[in-house]
Amino acid sequence: MYSGEFDVNACLEYEQSLLEKFPFIKRKVLAKTVCQRDITAYTVGNENGVLMCGAFHGMERITSQMLYKFLEDVCLRYDTNIRIKRALLKCGLTVVPMVNPDGVQISIYGEKTAGCYKSLVNQSLKRAKANHKSWQANARGVDINHNFDAGYNEVKEREIQMGIKSPAPTRYGGEFAESERETQALCTLCRKVDFKCAVALHTQGREIYYDFGENTNPKSLAIAKAMARLSGYKVAFPQGIAVGGGFKDWFIDCFGRPAFTLEIGKGENPLEPEIFDCEYKEVFKMLWYLLSISTK
Ligand SMILES: [Zn+2]
């Protein structure tokens, strides 16, 4: 359906077509970013089910497209298969396809899309000697996946060791945990809704992460292995700076329920939009499996 980069406009177009086709989708704006872009959640069936989120990072917008497509595929089945509909009415699906819309726009179109944060973005890029295309953070130069309250102080120490002490294109965790609207939006949602399981989509590496400390759910490894068997992805463990501070870490730490990070695709970020069809096949298998076992 979309051949180019999956930006905020593509989200809105996809949203419109889905809401027209499937009026049973519940749409909710969780928050507005500092650049006044919506962070939107869509639910099919019961809210207390599985949560799937994408585009925490600017270069990773292909994960938003994956989640819209998955939502569409789930809706088609909900609409036509009474067994699936009944299951979802007990334990449904909520997707937040684009957690960080400001970061996505900056990564595609540059600092001019950052509103009054334009000069902050500009300075951060200059300090890091980086191009806007490699922008991962939000418009305030905070990496959302370093901003969750899970081992936050340890993540902060590692950032400082790497010389990252102020807003940056990537890996700056902010002044304190949950300081950012994007992070707050997801935390508030999860504290309110009784999600059975959560998954965060990132790119790239074709890897599945499932653990974080002592609250890791005992079922998680078996689920991760089953997803790996279905897709050919590998079960892996984050290293160094990638440990802690992330959404799945926080979800595990907070609720002790299964949560996963899927590192979609293989190559260099941002992944080419052309890989979508081929990679989505594998992603679908994993997401559908997660949804199926949760609704049992
Ligand atoms: Zn990422």
PDB file of C-alpha atoms and ligand atoms in Angstrom:
ATOM      1  CA  MET A   1       0.000   0.000   0.000  1.00  0.00           C
ATOM      2  CA  TYR A   2       2.844   2.395   0.879  1.00  0.00           C
ATOM      3  CA  SER A   3       5.977   2.376  -1.169  1.00  0.00           C
ATOM      4  CA  GLY A   4       7.867   5.242   0.469  1.00  0.00           C
ATOM      5  CA  GLU A   5       8.929   6.123   4.007  1.00  0.00           C
ATOM      6  CA  PHE A   6       6.171   5.523   6.538  1.00  0.00           C
ATOM      7  CA  ASP A   7       5.773   8.984   8.096  1.00  0.00           C
ATOM      8  CA  VAL A   8       3.080  10.625  10.253  1.00  0.00           C
ATOM      9  CA  ASN A   9       0.910  11.296   7.185  1.00  0.00           C
ATOM     10  CA  ALA A  10       1.059   7.661   6.172  1.00  0.00           C
ATOM     11  CA  CYS A  11      -0.164   6.792   9.693  1.00  0.00           C
ATOM     12  CA  LEU A  12      -3.113   9.158   9.352  1.00  0.00           C
ATOM     13  CA  GLU A  13      -4.043   7.782   5.921  1.00  0.00           C
ATOM     14  CA  TYR A  14      -3.782   4.198   7.121  1.00  0.00           C
ATOM     15  CA  GLU A  15      -5.811   5.090  10.206  1.00  0.00           C
ATOM     16  CA  GLN A  16      -8.572   6.632   8.116  1.00  0.00           C
ATOM     17  CA  SER A  17      -8.863   3.623   5.823  1.00  0.00           C
ATOM     18  CA  LEU A  18      -8.945   1.223   8.803  1.00  0.00           C
ATOM     19  CA  LEU A  19     -11.570   3.201  10.719  1.00  0.00           C
ATOM     20  CA  GLU A  20     -13.778   3.288   7.605  1.00  0.00           C
ATOM     21  CA  LYS A  21     -13.453  -0.445   6.998  1.00  0.00           C
ATOM     22  CA  PHE A  22     -13.616  -1.527  10.633  1.00  0.00           C
ATOM     23  CA  PRO A  23     -15.850   0.769  12.690  1.00  0.00           C
ATOM     24  CA  PHE A  24     -15.361  -1.484  15.746  1.00  0.00           C
ATOM     25  CA  ILE A  25     -11.779  -0.234  16.198  1.00  0.00           C
ATOM     26  CA  LYS A  26     -11.539   1.966  19.281  1.00  0.00           C
ATOM     27  CA  ARG A  27      -9.173   4.878  18.725  1.00  0.00           C
ATOM     28  CA  LYS A  28      -7.680   6.872  21.549  1.00  0.00           C
ATOM     29  CA  VAL A  29      -5.097   9.666  21.608  1.00  0.00           C
ATOM     30  CA  LEU A  30      -2.888   8.845  24.591  1.00  0.00           C
ATOM     31  CA  ALA A  31      -0.989  12.140  24.528  1.00  0.00           C
ATOM     32  CA  LYS A  32       0.332  14.905  22.334  1.00  0.00           C
ATOM     33  CA  THR A  33       4.051  15.280  21.783  1.00  0.00           C
ATOM     34  CA  VAL A  34       5.848  18.587  22.383  1.00  0.00           C
ATOM     35  CA  CYS A  35       5.405  19.219  18.625  1.00  0.00           C
ATOM     36  CA  GLN A  36       1.650  18.610  19.008  1.00  0.00           C
ATOM     37  CA  ARG A  37       1.590  15.268  17.195  1.00  0.00           C
ATOM     38  CA  ASP A  38      -0.781  12.586  18.461  1.00  0.00           C
ATOM     39  CA  ILE A  39       0.398   9.389  20.106  1.00  0.00           C
ATOM     40  CA  THR A  40      -2.502   7.129  19.191  1.00  0.00           C
ATOM     41  CA  ALA A  41      -3.668   3.741  20.460  1.00  0.00           C
ATOM     42  CA  TYR A  42      -6.135   1.432  18.684  1.00  0.00           C
ATOM     43  CA  THR A  43      -7.989  -1.402  20.364  1.00  0.00           C
ATOM     44  CA  VAL A  44      -9.872  -4.354  18.886  1.00  0.00           C
ATOM     45  CA  GLY A  45     -11.951  -6.362  21.330  1.00  0.00           C
ATOM     46  CA  ASN A  46     -11.294  -6.194  25.036  1.00  0.00           C
ATOM     47  CA  GLU A  47      -8.795  -3.635  26.272  1.00  0.00           C
ATOM     48  CA  ASN A  48      -7.272  -6.037  28.816  1.00  0.00           C
ATOM     49  CA  GLY A  49      -5.235  -8.033  26.329  1.00  0.00           C
ATOM     50  CA  VAL A  50      -1.979  -7.704  24.443  1.00  0.00           C
ATOM     51  CA  LEU A  51      -0.159  -4.408  23.874  1.00  0.00           C
ATOM     52  CA  MET A  52       2.046  -3.905  20.799  1.00  0.00           C
ATOM     53  CA  CYS A  53       4.092  -0.725  20.266  1.00  0.00           C
ATOM     54  CA  GLY A  54       6.415   0.519  17.536  1.00  0.00           C
ATOM     55  CA  ALA A  55       8.606   3.402  16.378  1.00  0.00           C
ATOM     56  CA  PHE A  56      10.179   4.269  19.715  1.00  0.00           C
ATOM     57  CA  HIS A  57      13.076   5.422  17.527  1.00  0.00           C
ATOM     58  CA  GLY A  58      13.052   7.823  14.584  1.00  0.00           C
ATOM     59  CA  MET A  59      14.784   5.518  12.120  1.00  0.00           C
ATOM     60  CA  GLU A  60      12.436   2.631  12.938  1.00  0.00           C
ATOM     61  CA  ARG A  61       9.204   3.817  11.306  1.00  0.00           C
ATOM     62  CA  ILE A  62       8.858   0.595   9.318  1.00  0.00           C
ATOM     63  CA  THR A  63       7.712  -0.950  12.613  1.00  0.00           C
ATOM     64  CA  SER A  64       4.691   1.420  12.598  1.00  0.00           C
ATOM     65  CA  GLN A  65       3.711   0.183   9.168  1.00  0.00           C
ATOM     66  CA  MET A  66       4.045  -3.412  10.457  1.00  0.00           C
ATOM     67  CA  LEU A  67       1.689  -2.669  13.349  1.00  0.00           C
ATOM     68  CA  TYR A  68      -0.950  -0.957  11.195  1.00  0.00           C
ATOM     69  CA  LYS A  69      -0.827  -3.912   8.834  1.00  0.00           C
ATOM     70  CA  PHE A  70      -1.089  -6.351  11.736  1.00  0.00           C
ATOM     71  CA  LEU A  71      -4.056  -4.416  13.139  1.00  0.00           C
ATOM     72  CA  GLU A  72      -5.676  -4.657   9.699  1.00  0.00           C
ATOM     73  CA  ASP A  73      -5.048  -8.403   9.486  1.00  0.00           C
ATOM     74  CA  VAL A  74      -6.486  -8.938  12.964  1.00  0.00           C
ATOM     75  CA  CYS A  75      -9.568  -6.840  12.091  1.00  0.00           C
ATOM     76  CA  LEU A  76     -10.189  -8.900   8.937  1.00  0.00           C
ATOM     77  CA  ARG A  77     -10.227 -12.064  11.032  1.00  0.00           C
ATOM     78  CA  TYR A  78     -12.324 -10.470  13.790  1.00  0.00           C
ATOM     79  CA  ASP A  79     -14.867  -9.472  11.184  1.00  0.00           C
ATOM     80  CA  THR A  80     -15.143 -12.869   9.506  1.00  0.00           C
ATOM     81  CA  ASN A  81     -14.316 -15.523  12.090  1.00  0.00           C
ATOM     82  CA  ILE A  82     -16.676 -15.874  15.035  1.00  0.00           C
ATOM     83  CA  ARG A  83     -14.181 -17.939  17.078  1.00  0.00           C
ATOM     84  CA  ILE A  84     -11.520 -15.244  16.749  1.00  0.00           C
ATOM     85  CA  LYS A  85     -14.042 -12.538  17.518  1.00  0.00           C
ATOM     86  CA  ARG A  86     -15.135 -14.274  20.731  1.00  0.00           C
ATOM     87  CA  ALA A  87     -11.516 -14.736  21.806  1.00  0.00           C
ATOM     88  CA  LEU A  88     -10.703 -11.076  21.189  1.00  0.00           C
ATOM     89  CA  LEU A  89     -13.783  -9.933  23.060  1.00  0.00           C
ATOM     90  CA  LYS A  90     -12.259 -11.625  26.115  1.00  0.00           C
ATOM     91  CA  CYS A  91      -8.645 -10.651  25.542  1.00  0.00           C
ATOM     92  CA  GLY A  92      -8.101  -8.128  22.775  1.00  0.00           C
ATOM     93  CA  LEU A  93      -5.345  -6.284  20.999  1.00  0.00           C
ATOM     94  CA  THR A  94      -4.126  -2.736  21.568  1.00  0.00           C
ATOM     95  CA  VAL A  95      -1.516  -1.234  19.236  1.00  0.00           C
ATOM     96  CA  VAL A  96       0.409   1.995  19.554  1.00  0.00           C
ATOM     97  CA  PRO A  97       2.074   1.996  16.125  1.00  0.00           C
ATOM     98  CA  MET A  98       4.113   5.193  16.497  1.00  0.00           C
ATOM     99  CA  VAL A  99       5.286   6.028  20.009  1.00  0.00           C
ATOM    100  CA  ASN A 100       7.700   8.714  18.777  1.00  0.00           C
ATOM    101  CA  PRO A 101       6.158  10.587  15.810  1.00  0.00           C
ATOM    102  CA  ASP A 102       8.394  13.657  16.288  1.00  0.00           C
ATOM    103  CA  GLY A 103      11.510  11.496  16.042  1.00  0.00           C
ATOM    104  CA  VAL A 104      10.213   9.827  12.888  1.00  0.00           C
ATOM    105  CA  GLN A 105       9.551  13.184  11.181  1.00  0.00           C
ATOM    106  CA  ILE A 106      12.991  14.534  12.174  1.00  0.00           C
ATOM    107  CA  SER A 107      14.709  11.412  10.893  1.00  0.00           C
ATOM    108  CA  ILE A 108      12.939  11.623   7.523  1.00  0.00           C
ATOM    109  CA  TYR A 109      12.639  15.390   6.933  1.00  0.00           C
ATOM    110  CA  GLY A 110      15.148  17.045   9.250  1.00  0.00           C
ATOM    111  CA  GLU A 111      15.045  19.577  12.090  1.00  0.00           C
ATOM    112  CA  LYS A 112      12.561  21.840  10.315  1.00  0.00           C
ATOM    113  CA  THR A 113       9.815  19.462  11.499  1.00  0.00           C
ATOM    114  CA  ALA A 114      10.748  19.932  15.186  1.00  0.00           C
ATOM    115  CA  GLY A 115       8.846  23.197  15.745  1.00  0.00           C
ATOM    116  CA  CYS A 116      10.335  25.200  18.607  1.00  0.00           C
ATOM    117  CA  TYR A 117      12.832  22.385  19.233  1.00  0.00           C
ATOM    118  CA  LYS A 118      14.461  23.022  15.866  1.00  0.00           C
ATOM    119  CA  SER A 119      17.594  24.623  17.311  1.00  0.00           C
ATOM    120  CA  LEU A 120      17.931  21.967  20.028  1.00  0.00           C
ATOM    121  CA  VAL A 121      17.828  19.289  17.324  1.00  0.00           C
ATOM    122  CA  ASN A 122      20.294  21.261  15.222  1.00  0.00           C
ATOM    123  CA  GLN A 123      22.758  21.689  18.100  1.00  0.00           C
ATOM    124  CA  SER A 124      22.441  18.035  19.126  1.00  0.00           C
ATOM    125  CA  LEU A 125      23.225  16.949  15.565  1.00  0.00           C
ATOM    126  CA  LYS A 126      26.247  19.282  15.406  1.00  0.00           C
ATOM    127  CA  ARG A 127      27.609  18.054  18.763  1.00  0.00           C
ATOM    128  CA  ALA A 128      27.230  14.441  17.631  1.00  0.00           C
ATOM    129  CA  LYS A 129      28.548  15.256  14.112  1.00  0.00           C
ATOM    130  CA  ALA A 130      25.498  13.404  12.818  1.00  0.00           C
ATOM    131  CA  ASN A 131      22.990  13.711  10.010  1.00  0.00           C
ATOM    132  CA  HIS A 132      19.276  14.077  10.746  1.00  0.00           C
ATOM    133  CA  LYS A 133      18.704  10.734   9.026  1.00  0.00           C
ATOM    134  CA  SER A 134      20.235   8.952  12.013  1.00  0.00           C
ATOM    135  CA  TRP A 135      17.931  10.700  14.539  1.00  0.00           C
ATOM    136  CA  GLN A 136      16.441   8.226  17.037  1.00  0.00           C
ATOM    137  CA  ALA A 137      15.358  10.432  19.973  1.00  0.00           C
ATOM    138  CA  ASN A 138      12.247  12.567  20.421  1.00  0.00           C
ATOM    139  CA  ALA A 139      12.237  16.290  19.587  1.00  0.00           C
ATOM    140  CA  ARG A 140      13.842  17.079  22.978  1.00  0.00           C
ATOM    141  CA  GLY A 141      16.821  14.866  22.174  1.00  0.00           C
ATOM    142  CA  VAL A 142      15.750  12.164  24.649  1.00  0.00           C
ATOM    143  CA  ASP A 143      15.927   8.506  23.663  1.00  0.00           C
ATOM    144  CA  ILE A 144      12.549   7.098  24.718  1.00  0.00           C
ATOM    145  CA  ASN A 145      14.012   3.645  25.163  1.00  0.00           C
ATOM    146  CA  HIS A 146      16.443   5.001  27.775  1.00  0.00           C
ATOM    147  CA  ASN A 147      13.758   6.955  29.598  1.00  0.00           C
ATOM    148  CA  PHE A 148      11.757   4.173  31.278  1.00  0.00           C
ATOM    149  CA  ASP A 149      12.231   3.552  34.988  1.00  0.00           C
ATOM    150  CA  ALA A 150      13.974   0.175  34.795  1.00  0.00           C
ATOM    151  CA  GLY A 151      17.611   0.218  35.859  1.00  0.00           C
ATOM    152  CA  TYR A 152      17.536   3.905  34.906  1.00  0.00           C
ATOM    153  CA  ASN A 153      20.536   4.941  37.043  1.00  0.00           C
ATOM    154  CA  GLU A 154      22.732   2.185  35.619  1.00  0.00           C
ATOM    155  CA  VAL A 155      21.751   3.191  32.082  1.00  0.00           C
ATOM    156  CA  LYS A 156      22.568   6.812  32.963  1.00  0.00           C
ATOM    157  CA  GLU A 157      26.027   5.809  34.199  1.00  0.00           C
ATOM    158  CA  ARG A 158      26.740   3.984  30.955  1.00  0.00           C
ATOM    159  CA  GLU A 159      25.526   6.990  28.939  1.00  0.00           C
ATOM    160  CA  ILE A 160      27.921   9.258  30.856  1.00  0.00           C
ATOM    161  CA  GLN A 161      30.797   6.816  30.296  1.00  0.00           C
ATOM    162  CA  MET A 162      30.029   7.101  26.572  1.00  0.00           C
ATOM    163  CA  GLY A 163      30.131  10.899  26.859  1.00  0.00           C
ATOM    164  CA  ILE A 164      26.383  11.354  26.359  1.00  0.00           C
ATOM    165  CA  LYS A 165      25.367  13.961  28.938  1.00  0.00           C
ATOM    166  CA  SER A 166      22.901  16.174  27.104  1.00  0.00           C
ATOM    167  CA  PRO A 167      20.216  15.971  24.383  1.00  0.00           C
ATOM    168  CA  ALA A 168      21.489  13.839  21.521  1.00  0.00           C
ATOM    169  CA  PRO A 169      20.322  12.043  18.366  1.00  0.00           C
ATOM    170  CA  THR A 170      20.444   8.739  20.266  1.00  0.00           C
ATOM    171  CA  ARG A 171      21.012   7.210  23.736  1.00  0.00           C
ATOM    172  CA  TYR A 172      20.443  10.209  25.985  1.00  0.00           C
ATOM    173  CA  GLY A 173      17.982   9.090  28.680  1.00  0.00           C
ATOM    174  CA  GLY A 174      16.739  12.506  29.788  1.00  0.00           C
ATOM    175  CA  GLU A 175      17.014  14.283  33.138  1.00  0.00           C
ATOM    176  CA  PHE A 176      14.994  11.686  35.021  1.00  0.00           C
ATOM    177  CA  ALA A 177      13.025   8.514  34.293  1.00  0.00           C
ATOM    178  CA  GLU A 178       9.641   9.058  32.634  1.00  0.00           C
ATOM    179  CA  SER A 179      10.448  12.717  31.954  1.00  0.00           C
ATOM    180  CA  GLU A 180       9.057  12.526  28.398  1.00  0.00           C
ATOM    181  CA  ARG A 181       5.476  12.615  27.171  1.00  0.00           C
ATOM    182  CA  GLU A 182       5.979   9.538  25.004  1.00  0.00           C
ATOM    183  CA  THR A 183       7.206   7.508  27.995  1.00  0.00           C
ATOM    184  CA  GLN A 184       4.450   8.879  30.248  1.00  0.00           C
ATOM    185  CA  ALA A 185       1.810   8.012  27.644  1.00  0.00           C
ATOM    186  CA  LEU A 186       2.767   4.314  27.630  1.00  0.00           C
ATOM    187  CA  CYS A 187       3.299   4.087  31.414  1.00  0.00           C
ATOM    188  CA  THR A 188      -0.072   5.688  32.146  1.00  0.00           C
ATOM    189  CA  LEU A 189      -1.779   3.324  29.699  1.00  0.00           C
ATOM    190  CA  CYS A 190      -0.130   0.240  31.227  1.00  0.00           C
ATOM    191  CA  ARG A 191      -0.947   1.292  34.807  1.00  0.00           C
ATOM    192  CA  LYS A 192      -4.586   1.714  33.853  1.00  0.00           C
ATOM    193  CA  VAL A 193      -5.129  -1.324  31.634  1.00  0.00           C
ATOM    194  CA  ASP A 194      -4.515  -4.912  32.723  1.00  0.00           C
ATOM    195  CA  PHE A 195      -2.328  -6.020  29.784  1.00  0.00           C
ATOM    196  CA  LYS A 196      -1.418  -9.719  29.797  1.00  0.00           C
ATOM    197  CA  CYS A 197       1.647  -9.243  27.664  1.00  0.00           C
ATOM    198  CA  ALA A 198       3.498  -6.517  25.776  1.00  0.00           C
ATOM    199  CA  VAL A 199       5.767  -6.331  22.765  1.00  0.00           C
ATOM    200  CA  ALA A 200       7.955  -3.533  21.465  1.00  0.00           C
ATOM    201  CA  LEU A 201       9.077  -3.491  17.834  1.00  0.00           C
ATOM    202  CA  HIS A 202      12.483  -2.079  16.941  1.00  0.00           C
ATOM    203  CA  THR A 203      14.888  -2.540  14.032  1.00  0.00           C
ATOM    204  CA  GLN A 204      17.143  -4.359  13.322  1.00  0.00           C
ATOM    205  CA  GLY A 205      18.862  -7.753  13.823  1.00  0.00           C
ATOM    206  CA  ARG A 206      16.146 -10.448  13.604  1.00  0.00           C
ATOM    207  CA  GLU A 207      16.395 -10.977  17.346  1.00  0.00           C
ATOM    208  CA  ILE A 208      13.985 -11.531  20.234  1.00  0.00           C
ATOM    209  CA  TYR A 209      14.687 -10.196  23.736  1.00  0.00           C
ATOM    210  CA  TYR A 210      12.576 -11.496  26.577  1.00  0.00           C
ATOM    211  CA  ASP A 211      14.348 -10.987  29.911  1.00  0.00           C
ATOM    212  CA  PHE A 212      15.061  -8.254  32.423  1.00  0.00           C
ATOM    213  CA  GLY A 213      16.185  -9.135  35.926  1.00  0.00           C
ATOM    214  CA  GLU A 214      14.422 -11.180  38.562  1.00  0.00           C
ATOM    215  CA  ASN A 215      10.876 -10.254  37.585  1.00  0.00           C
ATOM    216  CA  THR A 216      11.190 -11.967  34.200  1.00  0.00           C
ATOM    217  CA  ASN A 217       8.121 -14.162  33.796  1.00  0.00           C
ATOM    218  CA  PRO A 218       8.980 -17.898  33.914  1.00  0.00           C
ATOM    219  CA  LYS A 219       6.937 -18.476  30.720  1.00  0.00           C
ATOM    220  CA  SER A 220       8.782 -15.863  28.676  1.00  0.00           C
ATOM    221  CA  LEU A 221      11.734 -17.939  27.485  1.00  0.00           C
ATOM    222  CA  ALA A 222       9.466 -20.679  26.077  1.00  0.00           C
ATOM    223  CA  ILE A 223       7.348 -18.054  24.287  1.00  0.00           C
ATOM    224  CA  ALA A 224      10.461 -16.387  22.861  1.00  0.00           C
ATOM    225  CA  LYS A 225      11.763 -19.763  21.652  1.00  0.00           C
ATOM    226  CA  ALA A 226       8.429 -20.557  19.998  1.00  0.00           C
ATOM    227  CA  MET A 227       8.476 -17.196  18.187  1.00  0.00           C
ATOM    228  CA  ALA A 228      12.061 -17.904  17.095  1.00  0.00           C
ATOM    229  CA  ARG A 229      11.057 -21.283  15.669  1.00  0.00           C
ATOM    230  CA  LEU A 230       8.204 -19.714  13.708  1.00  0.00           C
ATOM    231  CA  SER A 231      10.185 -16.831  12.236  1.00  0.00           C
ATOM    232  CA  GLY A 232      13.826 -17.874  12.072  1.00  0.00           C
ATOM    233  CA  TYR A 233      14.696 -14.994  14.437  1.00  0.00           C
ATOM    234  CA  LYS A 234      17.163 -15.658  17.310  1.00  0.00           C
ATOM    235  CA  VAL A 235      16.524 -15.427  21.048  1.00  0.00           C
ATOM    236  CA  ALA A 236      19.178 -13.008  22.310  1.00  0.00           C
ATOM    237  CA  PHE A 237      20.316 -10.922  25.267  1.00  0.00           C
ATOM    238  CA  PRO A 238      20.944  -7.174  25.007  1.00  0.00           C
ATOM    239  CA  GLN A 239      24.523  -6.078  25.640  1.00  0.00           C
ATOM    240  CA  GLY A 240      26.067  -3.004  27.300  1.00  0.00           C
ATOM    241  CA  ILE A 241      24.206   0.241  26.698  1.00  0.00           C
ATOM    242  CA  ALA A 242      21.135  -1.650  25.414  1.00  0.00           C
ATOM    243  CA  VAL A 243      20.426  -3.154  28.878  1.00  0.00           C
ATOM    244  CA  GLY A 244      17.697  -1.393  30.853  1.00  0.00           C
ATOM    245  CA  GLY A 245      15.740   1.810  30.430  1.00  0.00           C
ATOM    246  CA  GLY A 246      13.539   0.317  27.741  1.00  0.00           C
ATOM    247  CA  PHE A 247       9.807  -0.251  27.566  1.00  0.00           C
ATOM    248  CA  LYS A 248       9.927  -4.038  27.734  1.00  0.00           C
ATOM    249  CA  ASP A 249      12.350  -3.812  30.709  1.00  0.00           C
ATOM    250  CA  TRP A 250       9.963  -1.527  32.566  1.00  0.00           C
ATOM    251  CA  PHE A 251       6.920  -3.674  31.752  1.00  0.00           C
ATOM    252  CA  ILE A 252       8.669  -6.807  33.062  1.00  0.00           C
ATOM    253  CA  ASP A 253      10.001  -5.028  36.145  1.00  0.00           C
ATOM    254  CA  CYS A 254       6.649  -3.447  36.957  1.00  0.00           C
ATOM    255  CA  PHE A 255       4.185  -6.234  36.215  1.00  0.00           C
ATOM    256  CA  GLY A 256       6.203  -9.480  36.077  1.00  0.00           C
ATOM    257  CA  ARG A 257       4.325 -10.424  32.929  1.00  0.00           C
ATOM    258  CA  PRO A 258       5.827 -11.483  29.601  1.00  0.00           C
ATOM    259  CA  ALA A 259       7.201  -8.649  27.479  1.00  0.00           C
ATOM    260  CA  PHE A 260       9.390  -8.830  24.406  1.00  0.00           C
ATOM    261  CA  THR A 261      11.473  -6.697  22.139  1.00  0.00           C
ATOM    262  CA  LEU A 262      11.496  -7.811  18.524  1.00  0.00           C
ATOM    263  CA  GLU A 263      14.397  -6.462  16.493  1.00  0.00           C
ATOM    264  CA  ILE A 264      12.827  -6.564  13.045  1.00  0.00           C
ATOM    265  CA  GLY A 265      14.718  -7.179   9.817  1.00  0.00           C
ATOM    266  CA  LYS A 266      18.390  -7.248   9.005  1.00  0.00           C
ATOM    267  CA  GLY A 267      20.605  -4.552   7.575  1.00  0.00           C
ATOM    268  CA  GLU A 268      21.420  -0.975   8.358  1.00  0.00           C
ATOM    269  CA  ASN A 269      18.919   1.456   9.923  1.00  0.00           C
ATOM    270  CA  PRO A 270      16.716   2.825   8.534  1.00  0.00           C
ATOM    271  CA  LEU A 271      15.734  -0.371   6.764  1.00  0.00           C
ATOM    272  CA  GLU A 272      14.659   0.091   3.163  1.00  0.00           C
ATOM    273  CA  PRO A 273      10.853   0.318   2.817  1.00  0.00           C
ATOM    274  CA  GLU A 274      11.136  -2.362   0.081  1.00  0.00           C
ATOM    275  CA  ILE A 275      11.840  -5.111   2.631  1.00  0.00           C
ATOM    276  CA  PHE A 276       8.381  -4.668   4.140  1.00  0.00           C
ATOM    277  CA  ASP A 277       6.424  -7.463   2.428  1.00  0.00           C
ATOM    278  CA  CYS A 278       9.086 -10.073   2.893  1.00  0.00           C
ATOM    279  CA  GLU A 279       9.801  -9.251   6.553  1.00  0.00           C
ATOM    280  CA  TYR A 280       6.191  -8.723   7.545  1.00  0.00           C
ATOM    281  CA  LYS A 281       5.469 -12.400   6.829  1.00  0.00           C
ATOM    282  CA  GLU A 282       7.805 -13.409   9.659  1.00  0.00           C
ATOM    283  CA  VAL A 283       6.645 -10.629  11.971  1.00  0.00           C
ATOM    284  CA  PHE A 284       3.021 -11.634  11.433  1.00  0.00           C
ATOM    285  CA  LYS A 285       3.769 -15.191  12.572  1.00  0.00           C
ATOM    286  CA  MET A 286       5.301 -13.947  15.824  1.00  0.00           C
ATOM    287  CA  LEU A 287       2.626 -11.359  16.626  1.00  0.00           C
ATOM    288  CA  TRP A 288      -0.209 -13.727  15.754  1.00  0.00           C
ATOM    289  CA  TYR A 289       1.330 -16.392  17.970  1.00  0.00           C
ATOM    290  CA  LEU A 290       1.559 -13.928  20.887  1.00  0.00           C
ATOM    291  CA  LEU A 291      -2.034 -12.896  20.401  1.00  0.00           C
ATOM    292  CA  SER A 292      -3.246 -16.505  20.065  1.00  0.00           C
ATOM    293  CA  ILE A 293      -1.586 -17.768  23.246  1.00  0.00           C
ATOM    294  CA  SER A 294      -2.794 -14.740  25.219  1.00  0.00           C
ATOM    295  CA  THR A 295      -6.409 -15.173  24.160  1.00  0.00           C
ATOM    296  CA  LYS A 296      -6.493 -18.884  25.062  1.00  0.00           C
TER     297      LYS A 296
HETATM  298 ZN    ZN B   1      14.965   0.955  18.552  1.00  0.00          ZN
END
